[in-house]
């Protein structure tokens, strides 16, 4: 069964990154901002947080760039802004966690999967799903790519 999920995860990650890249390149020809690598692991109640979507929301004013990541089966993730795994702008971020959904799915397929997705979404406590309430945070710094383990309790 694990083998059948791998292609789905690859499609999900690829589609998500495509949307991310198209949405984060800046408006009106803005230049790309320098990024630093960031990777880590997410656990959900002590177990690997698999197939979850992470959005890094900058703390403070100024930046509107929101780096993203999708967790693997072991909960590992790499931060992405422009290209898969390139990292994000230096700074402090709140981490919002939601269930990863393939944006290329048809409406009928989404309806078919709605029950499963709703059950998966309930695994992530509501506080972690909003920037205003998530207790998770990370700091992206040059020369310090290891973000450690983020734990959802």
Coordinates of N, CA, C and O in Angstrom, one line a residue:
X1 N 0.8 -1.2 0.0 CA 0.0 0.0 0.0 C 0.9 1.3 0.0 O 0.5 2.2 -0.6
X2 N 2.0 1.2 0.7 CA 2.9 2.3 0.8 C 3.4 2.7 -0.6 O 3.5 3.9 -1.0
X3 N 3.6 1.7 -1.5 CA 4.0 1.9 -2.8 C 3.0 2.7 -3.7 O 3.4 3.5 -4.4
X4 N 1.7 2.5 -3.5 CA 0.7 3.2 -4.2 C 0.6 4.6 -3.8 O 0.1 5.4 -4.6
X5 N 1.0 5.0 -2.6 CA 0.9 6.3 -2.2 C 2.0 7.2 -2.7 O 1.9 8.4 -2.8
X6 N 3.2 6.6 -3.0 CA 4.3 7.4 -3.5 C 4.0 8.2 -4.7 O 4.3 9.4 -4.7
X7 N 3.4 7.6 -5.8 CA 3.1 8.5 -6.9 C 2.1 9.6 -6.6 O 2.3 10.7 -7.0
X8 N 1.2 9.3 -5.7 CA 0.2 10.4 -5.3 C 1.0 11.5 -4.6 O 0.7 12.7 -4.8
X9 N 1.9 11.1 -3.7 CA 2.7 12.1 -3.0 C 3.5 13.0 -3.9 O 3.6 14.2 -3.8
X10 N 4.1 12.3 -4.9 CA 4.9 13.0 -5.9 C 4.1 14.0 -6.7 O 4.5 15.1 -6.9
X11 N 2.9 13.6 -7.1 CA 2.0 14.5 -7.8 C 1.6 15.6 -6.9 O 1.6 16.8 -7.4
X12 N 1.2 15.3 -5.7 CA 0.8 16.3 -4.8 C 1.9 17.4 -4.5 O 1.7 18.6 -4.6
X13 N 3.1 16.9 -4.3 CA 4.2 17.8 -4.0 C 4.5 18.6 -5.3 O 4.7 19.8 -5.2
X14 N 4.5 18.0 -6.4 CA 4.8 18.7 -7.7 C 3.8 19.8 -8.0 O 4.1 20.9 -8.3
X15 N 2.5 19.4 -7.8 CA 1.5 20.4 -8.1 C 1.5 21.5 -7.1 O 1.3 22.7 -7.4
X16 N 1.7 21.2 -5.8 CA 1.8 22.2 -4.8 C 2.9 23.2 -5.0 O 2.8 24.4 -4.9
X17 N 4.1 22.6 -5.4 CA 5.2 23.5 -5.6 C 5.0 24.4 -6.9 O 5.4 25.5 -6.9
X18 N 4.3 23.8 -7.9 CA 4.0 24.6 -9.1 C 3.2 25.8 -8.7 O 3.4 26.9 -9.2
X19 N 2.1 25.6 -7.9 CA 1.3 26.7 -7.5 C 2.1 27.7 -6.7 O 1.9 28.9 -6.8
X20 N 2.9 27.1 -5.8 CA 3.7 28.0 -4.9 C 4.6 28.9 -5.7 O 4.7 30.1 -5.5
X21 N 5.3 28.3 -6.7 CA 6.3 29.1 -7.5 C 5.5 30.1 -8.3 O 6.0 31.3 -8.4
X22 N 4.4 29.8 -8.8 CA 3.7 30.8 -9.7 C 3.1 31.9 -8.8 O 2.9 33.0 -9.2
X23 N 2.9 31.6 -7.5 CA 2.3 32.6 -6.6 C 3.3 33.4 -5.8 O 3.0 34.4 -5.3
X24 N 4.5 33.0 -5.8 CA 5.5 33.7 -4.9 C 6.6 34.4 -5.6 O 7.5 34.9 -5.0
X25 N 6.5 34.5 -6.9 CA 7.6 35.1 -7.7 C 7.6 36.6 -7.6 O 8.4 37.3 -8.1
X26 N 6.6 37.1 -7.0 CA 6.5 38.6 -6.9 C 5.5 39.1 -7.9 O 5.3 38.5 -8.9
X27 N 5.0 40.3 -7.6 CA 4.1 40.9 -8.5 C 4.8 42.1 -9.3 O 5.7 42.7 -8.7
X28 N 4.4 42.3 -10.5 CA 4.9 43.4 -11.2 C 6.4 43.3 -11.5 O 7.1 44.3 -11.5
X29 N 6.9 42.1 -11.6 CA 8.3 41.9 -12.0 C 9.3 42.1 -10.8 O 10.4 42.3 -11.0
X30 N 8.8 41.9 -9.5 CA 9.7 42.0 -8.4 C 10.8 40.9 -8.5 O 10.5 39.8 -8.9
X31 N 12.0 41.3 -8.1 CA 13.1 40.3 -8.1 C 12.9 39.3 -6.9 O 12.3 39.6 -5.9
X32 N 13.4 38.1 -7.2 CA 13.4 37.1 -6.1 C 14.3 37.6 -4.9 O 15.3 38.2 -5.1
X33 N 13.8 37.2 -3.7 CA 14.5 37.5 -2.5 C 15.5 36.4 -2.2 O 15.2 35.2 -2.5
X34 N 16.7 36.7 -1.7 CA 17.6 35.6 -1.3 C 17.0 34.7 -0.3 O 16.3 35.1 0.6
X35 N 17.3 33.4 -0.5 CA 16.7 32.4 0.5 C 17.9 31.5 1.1 O 19.0 31.5 0.5
X36 N 17.6 30.9 2.2 CA 18.5 30.0 2.9 C 17.8 28.7 3.1 O 16.6 28.7 3.3
X37 N 18.5 27.6 3.0 CA 17.9 26.3 3.2 C 17.3 26.1 4.6 O 17.8 26.6 5.6
X38 N 16.3 25.3 4.6 CA 15.7 24.9 5.9 C 15.0 23.5 5.7 O 14.3 23.3 4.8
X39 N 15.3 22.6 6.7 CA 14.7 21.3 6.6 C 14.5 20.8 8.1 O 15.2 21.3 9.0
X40 N 13.6 19.9 8.2 CA 13.3 19.4 9.6 C 12.4 18.2 9.5 O 12.2 17.6 8.5
X41 N 11.8 18.0 10.6 CA 10.8 16.9 10.8 C 9.6 17.3 11.6 O 9.8 18.1 12.5
X42 N 8.5 16.8 11.2 CA 7.3 17.1 12.0 C 6.7 15.8 12.5 O 6.6 14.8 11.9
X43 N 6.3 15.9 13.8 CA 5.7 14.7 14.5 C 4.3 15.2 14.9 O 4.0 16.3 15.2
X44 N 3.4 14.2 14.9 CA 2.0 14.4 15.3 C 1.7 13.4 16.4 O 1.6 12.2 16.1
X45 N 1.6 13.9 17.6 CA 1.4 13.1 18.8 C 2.4 12.0 18.9 O 2.1 10.8 19.1
X46 N 3.7 12.3 18.6 CA 4.8 11.4 18.8 C 5.0 10.5 17.5 O 6.0 9.8 17.5
X47 N 4.2 10.6 16.5 CA 4.4 9.8 15.3 C 4.7 10.7 14.2 O 4.5 11.9 14.2
X48 N 5.4 10.2 13.1 CA 5.7 11.0 11.9 C 4.4 11.7 11.4 O 3.4 11.1 11.2
X49 N 4.5 13.0 11.2 CA 3.4 13.7 10.6 C 3.5 13.7 9.1 O 4.1 14.5 8.4
X50 N 2.9 12.6 8.5 CA 3.0 12.3 7.1 C 2.0 13.1 6.3 O 0.9 13.3 6.7
X51 N 2.4 13.5 5.0 CA 1.5 14.1 4.1 C 0.8 15.3 4.6 O -0.4 15.5 4.4
X52 N 1.5 16.2 5.3 CA 0.9 17.4 5.8 C 1.6 18.6 5.1 O 2.7 18.5 4.6
X53 N 0.8 19.7 5.0 CA 1.3 20.9 4.3 C 1.7 21.9 5.4 O 0.9 22.2 6.3
X54 N 2.9 22.5 5.2 CA 3.4 23.5 6.1 C 3.4 24.8 5.4 O 4.0 24.9 4.3
X55 N 2.9 25.9 6.0 CA 3.1 27.2 5.4 C 3.8 28.1 6.5 O 3.4 28.1 7.6
X56 N 4.9 28.7 6.1 CA 5.6 29.5 7.0 C 5.2 31.0 6.8 O 5.3 31.5 5.7
X57 N 4.6 31.5 7.9 CA 4.0 32.9 7.9 C 5.0 33.8 8.6 O 5.3 33.6 9.7
X58 N 5.6 34.8 7.9 CA 6.6 35.7 8.5 C 6.0 36.4 9.7 O 4.9 36.9 9.6
X59 N 6.8 36.5 10.7 CA 6.5 37.3 11.9 C 6.9 38.7 11.6 O 8.0 39.0 11.1
X60 N 6.1 39.7 12.0 CA 6.4 41.1 11.8 C 6.0 41.6 10.5 O 5.4 40.9 9.7
X61 N 6.3 42.8 10.2 CA 5.9 43.5 9.0 C 6.9 43.3 7.9 O 8.0 42.9 8.1
X62 N 6.6 43.6 6.7 CA 7.5 43.7 5.6 C 7.4 42.6 4.5 O 7.1 42.9 3.4
X63 N 7.6 41.4 4.9 CA 7.6 40.3 3.9 C 6.2 39.7 3.7 O 5.5 39.5 4.7
X64 N 5.9 39.4 2.5 CA 4.6 38.8 2.2 C 4.9 37.4 1.6 O 4.0 36.6 1.3
X65 N 6.2 37.0 1.5 CA 6.5 35.7 1.0 C 6.2 34.6 2.1 O 6.6 34.8 3.3
X66 N 5.6 33.6 1.7 CA 5.2 32.5 2.6 C 5.8 31.1 2.1 O 5.1 30.5 1.3
X67 N 7.0 30.8 2.5 CA 7.5 29.5 2.1 C 6.6 28.4 2.5 O 5.8 28.5 3.4
X68 N 6.8 27.3 1.8 CA 5.9 26.1 2.0 C 6.8 24.8 2.1 O 8.0 24.8 1.8
X69 N 6.1 23.8 2.6 CA 6.8 22.4 2.6 C 5.7 21.4 2.7 O 4.6 21.7 3.2
X70 N 5.9 20.2 2.2 CA 5.0 19.1 2.4 C 5.8 18.0 3.0 O 7.0 17.7 2.6
X71 N 5.3 17.4 4.1 CA 6.0 16.3 4.8 C 6.0 15.0 4.1 O 5.0 14.6 3.4
X72 N 7.0 14.2 4.2 CA 7.1 12.9 3.6 C 6.5 11.9 4.6 O 6.0 12.3 5.7
X73 N 6.6 10.6 4.3 CA 6.0 9.6 5.1 C 6.7 9.5 6.5 O 6.0 9.1 7.5
X74 N 7.9 10.0 6.6 CA 8.6 10.0 7.9 C 8.5 11.3 8.6 O 9.2 11.5 9.6
X75 N 7.7 12.2 8.1 CA 7.6 13.5 8.7 C 8.6 14.6 8.3 O 8.5 15.7 8.7
X76 N 9.6 14.2 7.4 CA 10.6 15.1 7.0 C 10.1 16.1 6.0 O 9.1 15.8 5.3
X77 N 10.7 17.3 6.0 CA 10.3 18.3 5.1 C 11.5 19.2 4.7 O 12.4 19.3 5.4
X78 N 11.4 19.8 3.5 CA 12.3 20.8 3.1 C 11.5 22.1 2.7 O 10.5 22.0 1.9
X79 N 12.0 23.2 3.2 CA 11.3 24.5 2.9 C 11.5 24.9 1.4 O 12.6 24.8 0.9
X80 N 10.5 25.4 0.8 CA 10.5 25.8 -0.6 C 9.9 27.2 -0.8 O 8.8 27.5 -0.3
X81 N 10.6 28.0 -1.6 CA 10.0 29.3 -1.9 C 9.9 29.4 -3.5 O 8.8 29.6 -4.0
X82 N 11.0 29.3 -4.2 CA 11.0 29.4 -5.6 C 11.1 28.1 -6.3 O 10.5 27.8 -7.3
X83 N 12.1 27.3 -5.9 CA 12.4 26.0 -6.4 C 12.3 24.9 -5.3 O 12.7 25.2 -4.2
X84 N 11.9 23.7 -5.6 CA 11.8 22.7 -4.6 C 13.0 22.6 -3.8 O 14.1 22.4 -4.2
X85 N 12.8 22.8 -2.4 CA 13.9 22.6 -1.5 C 14.9 23.8 -1.4 O 15.9 23.6 -0.7
X86 N 14.6 24.9 -2.0 CA 15.6 26.0 -2.0 C 15.6 26.8 -0.7 O 16.6 27.4 -0.4
X87 N 14.6 26.7 0.2 CA 14.6 27.3 1.5 C 13.6 28.5 1.4 O 12.7 28.6 0.7
X88 N 13.9 29.5 2.3 CA 13.1 30.7 2.4 C 13.9 31.9 2.9 O 15.1 31.7 3.3
X89 N 13.4 33.1 2.8 CA 14.1 34.3 3.2 C 14.4 34.1 4.7 O 13.7 33.6 5.5
X90 N 15.6 34.7 5.1 CA 15.9 34.6 6.5 C 14.9 35.3 7.4 O 14.3 36.3 6.9
X91 N 14.6 34.8 8.5 CA 13.7 35.4 9.5 C 13.0 34.4 10.3 O 13.2 33.2 10.3
X92 N 12.1 35.0 11.2 CA 11.3 34.2 12.1 C 9.9 34.0 11.5 O 9.3 34.9 10.9
X93 N 9.4 32.7 11.6 CA 8.1 32.4 11.0 C 7.2 31.6 12.0 O 7.7 30.8 12.8
X94 N 5.9 31.8 11.9 CA 5.0 30.9 12.5 C 4.7 29.8 11.5 O 4.7 30.0 10.3
X95 N 4.4 28.6 12.0 CA 4.2 27.4 11.1 C 2.8 27.0 11.2 O 2.3 26.6 12.2
X96 N 2.1 27.1 10.1 CA 0.7 26.6 10.0 C 0.7 25.2 9.3 O 1.3 25.0 8.3
X97 N -0.1 24.3 9.9 CA -0.1 22.9 9.4 C -1.5 22.6 9.0 O -2.5 22.7 9.8
X98 N -1.6 22.1 7.8 CA -2.9 21.6 7.3 C -2.7 20.3 6.5 O -1.5 19.9 6.3
X99 N -3.8 19.6 6.2 CA -3.6 18.4 5.4 C -3.3 18.7 4.0 O -3.9 19.6 3.4
X100 N -2.3 18.0 3.4 CA -1.9 18.3 2.0 C -3.0 17.7 1.1 O -3.4 16.5 1.2
X101 N -3.5 18.5 0.1 CA -4.5 18.1 -0.9 C -3.9 18.4 -2.2 O -3.4 19.5 -2.5
X102 N -4.0 17.5 -3.1 CA -3.6 17.7 -4.5 C -4.5 18.7 -5.2 O -5.7 18.4 -5.4
X103 N -4.0 19.9 -5.5 CA -4.8 20.9 -6.2 C -5.3 20.5 -7.6 O -6.1 21.2 -8.2
X104 N -4.7 19.5 -8.2 CA -5.0 19.1 -9.6 C -6.2 18.1 -9.6 O -6.7 17.8 -10.7
X105 N -6.7 17.7 -8.4 CA -7.8 16.8 -8.4 C -9.1 17.4 -9.0 O -9.3 18.6 -8.7
X106 N -9.9 16.7 -9.7 CA -11.1 17.2 -10.2 C -12.1 17.3 -9.1 O -11.9 16.8 -8.0
X107 N -13.1 18.1 -9.3 CA -14.2 18.4 -8.3 C -14.8 17.1 -7.9 O -15.1 16.8 -6.7
X108 N -15.1 16.2 -8.8 CA -15.7 14.9 -8.5 C -14.8 14.0 -7.6 O -15.3 13.4 -6.7
X109 N -13.5 14.1 -7.9 CA -12.5 13.3 -7.1 C -12.4 13.9 -5.7 O -12.4 13.2 -4.7
X110 N -12.5 15.2 -5.6 CA -12.4 15.9 -4.3 C -13.7 15.5 -3.5 O -13.6 15.2 -2.3
X111 N -14.8 15.5 -4.1 CA -16.1 15.1 -3.4 C -16.0 13.6 -3.0 O -16.4 13.3 -1.9
X112 N -15.4 12.8 -3.8 CA -15.2 11.4 -3.5 C -14.3 11.2 -2.3 O -14.5 10.3 -1.4
X113 N -13.3 12.0 -2.2 CA -12.3 12.0 -1.1 C -12.7 12.8 0.1 O -12.0 12.8 1.1
X114 N -13.8 13.6 0.1 CA -14.1 14.5 1.1 C -14.2 13.9 2.5 O -13.6 14.5 3.5
X115 N -14.8 12.8 2.7 CA -14.8 12.1 4.0 C -13.4 11.8 4.5 O -13.1 12.0 5.7
X116 N -12.6 11.2 3.7 CA -11.3 10.9 4.1 C -10.5 12.1 4.4 O -9.7 12.1 5.5
X117 N -10.6 13.2 3.6 CA -9.9 14.4 3.9 C -10.3 15.1 5.2 O -9.5 15.6 6.0
X118 N -11.6 15.0 5.5 CA -12.2 15.6 6.7 C -11.6 14.8 7.9 O -11.3 15.4 8.9
X119 N -11.6 13.5 7.8 CA -11.0 12.7 8.9 C -9.5 13.0 9.1 O -9.1 13.1 10.2
X120 N -8.8 13.2 8.0 CA -7.4 13.5 8.1 C -7.2 14.9 8.7 O -6.3 15.1 9.6
X121 N -8.0 15.8 8.3 CA -7.9 17.2 8.9 C -8.1 17.2 10.4 O -7.5 18.0 11.1
X122 N -9.0 16.4 10.9 CA -9.3 16.3 12.3 C -8.0 15.9 13.1 O -8.0 16.1 14.3
X123 N -7.1 15.2 12.5 CA -5.9 14.8 13.2 C -5.0 16.0 13.6 O -4.3 15.9 14.5
X124 N -5.1 17.1 12.8 CA -4.3 18.3 13.2 C -5.2 19.2 14.0 O -6.2 19.7 13.5
X125 N -4.8 19.4 15.3 CA -5.6 20.3 16.1 C -5.9 21.7 15.5 O -5.0 22.2 14.8
X126 N -7.1 22.2 15.6 CA -7.4 23.5 15.0 C -6.4 24.6 15.3 O -6.1 25.5 14.4
X127 N -5.8 24.7 16.5 CA -4.9 25.8 16.8 C -3.7 25.8 15.8 O -3.2 26.9 15.6
X128 N -3.3 24.7 15.3 CA -2.1 24.6 14.4 C -2.5 25.0 13.0 O -1.6 25.2 12.2
X129 N -3.7 25.1 12.7 CA -4.2 25.4 11.3 C -4.3 26.9 11.0 O -4.7 27.3 9.9
X130 N -4.0 27.8 12.0 CA -4.1 29.2 11.8 C -2.9 29.9 12.3 O -2.3 29.6 13.4
X131 N -2.4 30.9 11.6 CA -1.2 31.7 11.9 C -1.4 32.4 13.3 O -0.5 32.5 14.1
X132 N -2.6 32.8 13.6 CA -2.9 33.5 14.8 C -2.7 32.7 16.1 O -2.5 33.2 17.1
X133 N -2.9 31.4 15.9 CA -3.0 30.5 17.1 C -1.9 29.4 17.1 O -1.8 28.7 18.2
X134 N -1.2 29.1 16.0 CA -0.2 28.0 16.0 C 0.9 28.3 17.0 O 1.4 29.4 17.1
X135 N 1.2 27.3 17.8 CA 2.4 27.4 18.7 C 3.7 27.1 18.1 O 4.8 27.3 18.7
X136 N 3.7 26.6 16.8 CA 4.9 26.3 16.1 C 5.6 27.5 15.5 O 4.9 28.3 14.9
X137 N 6.9 27.5 15.6 CA 7.6 28.6 14.9 C 9.0 28.1 14.6 O 9.5 27.1 15.2
X138 N 9.6 28.7 13.6 CA 11.0 28.3 13.1 C 11.7 29.6 12.8 O 11.1 30.7 12.5
X139 N 13.0 29.6 12.8 CA 13.8 30.7 12.3 C 14.8 30.2 11.2 O 15.5 29.2 11.4
X140 N 14.6 30.8 10.1 CA 15.5 30.4 8.9 C 16.8 31.4 9.0 O 16.6 32.6 9.0
X141 N 17.9 30.7 9.1 CA 19.2 31.5 9.3 C 20.3 30.9 8.3 O 20.3 29.7 8.2
X142 N 21.0 31.8 7.8 CA 22.1 31.4 6.9 C 23.1 30.5 7.7 O 23.4 30.8 8.9
X143 N 23.5 29.3 7.2 CA 24.4 28.4 7.8 C 23.8 27.5 8.9 O 24.5 26.8 9.5
X144 N 22.5 27.6 9.1 CA 21.8 26.8 10.0 C 20.5 26.2 9.4 O 19.4 26.5 9.7
X145 N 20.7 25.2 8.5 CA 19.6 24.6 7.8 C 18.7 23.7 8.6 O 17.5 23.5 8.2
X146 N 19.2 23.1 9.7 CA 18.5 22.2 10.5 C 17.5 22.9 11.4 O 17.9 23.6 12.3
X147 N 16.2 22.7 11.1 CA 15.1 23.3 11.9 C 14.7 22.4 13.0 O 13.8 22.8 13.8
X148 N 15.3 21.2 13.1 CA 14.9 20.3 14.2 C 13.6 19.7 14.0 O 13.1 19.6 12.9
X149 N 13.0 19.2 15.1 CA 11.7 18.5 15.0 C 10.6 19.4 15.6 O 10.8 20.0 16.7
X150 N 9.6 19.6 14.8 CA 8.4 20.4 15.2 C 7.4 19.3 15.7 O 7.2 18.3 15.0
X151 N 6.8 19.6 16.9 CA 5.9 18.6 17.4 C 4.5 19.1 17.6 O 4.3 20.2 18.3
X152 N 3.5 18.4 17.0 CA 2.1 18.7 17.3 C 1.7 17.8 18.4 O 1.8 16.6 18.3
X153 N 1.2 18.4 19.5 CA 0.8 17.6 20.6 C -0.7 17.3 20.7 O -1.5 17.9 20.1

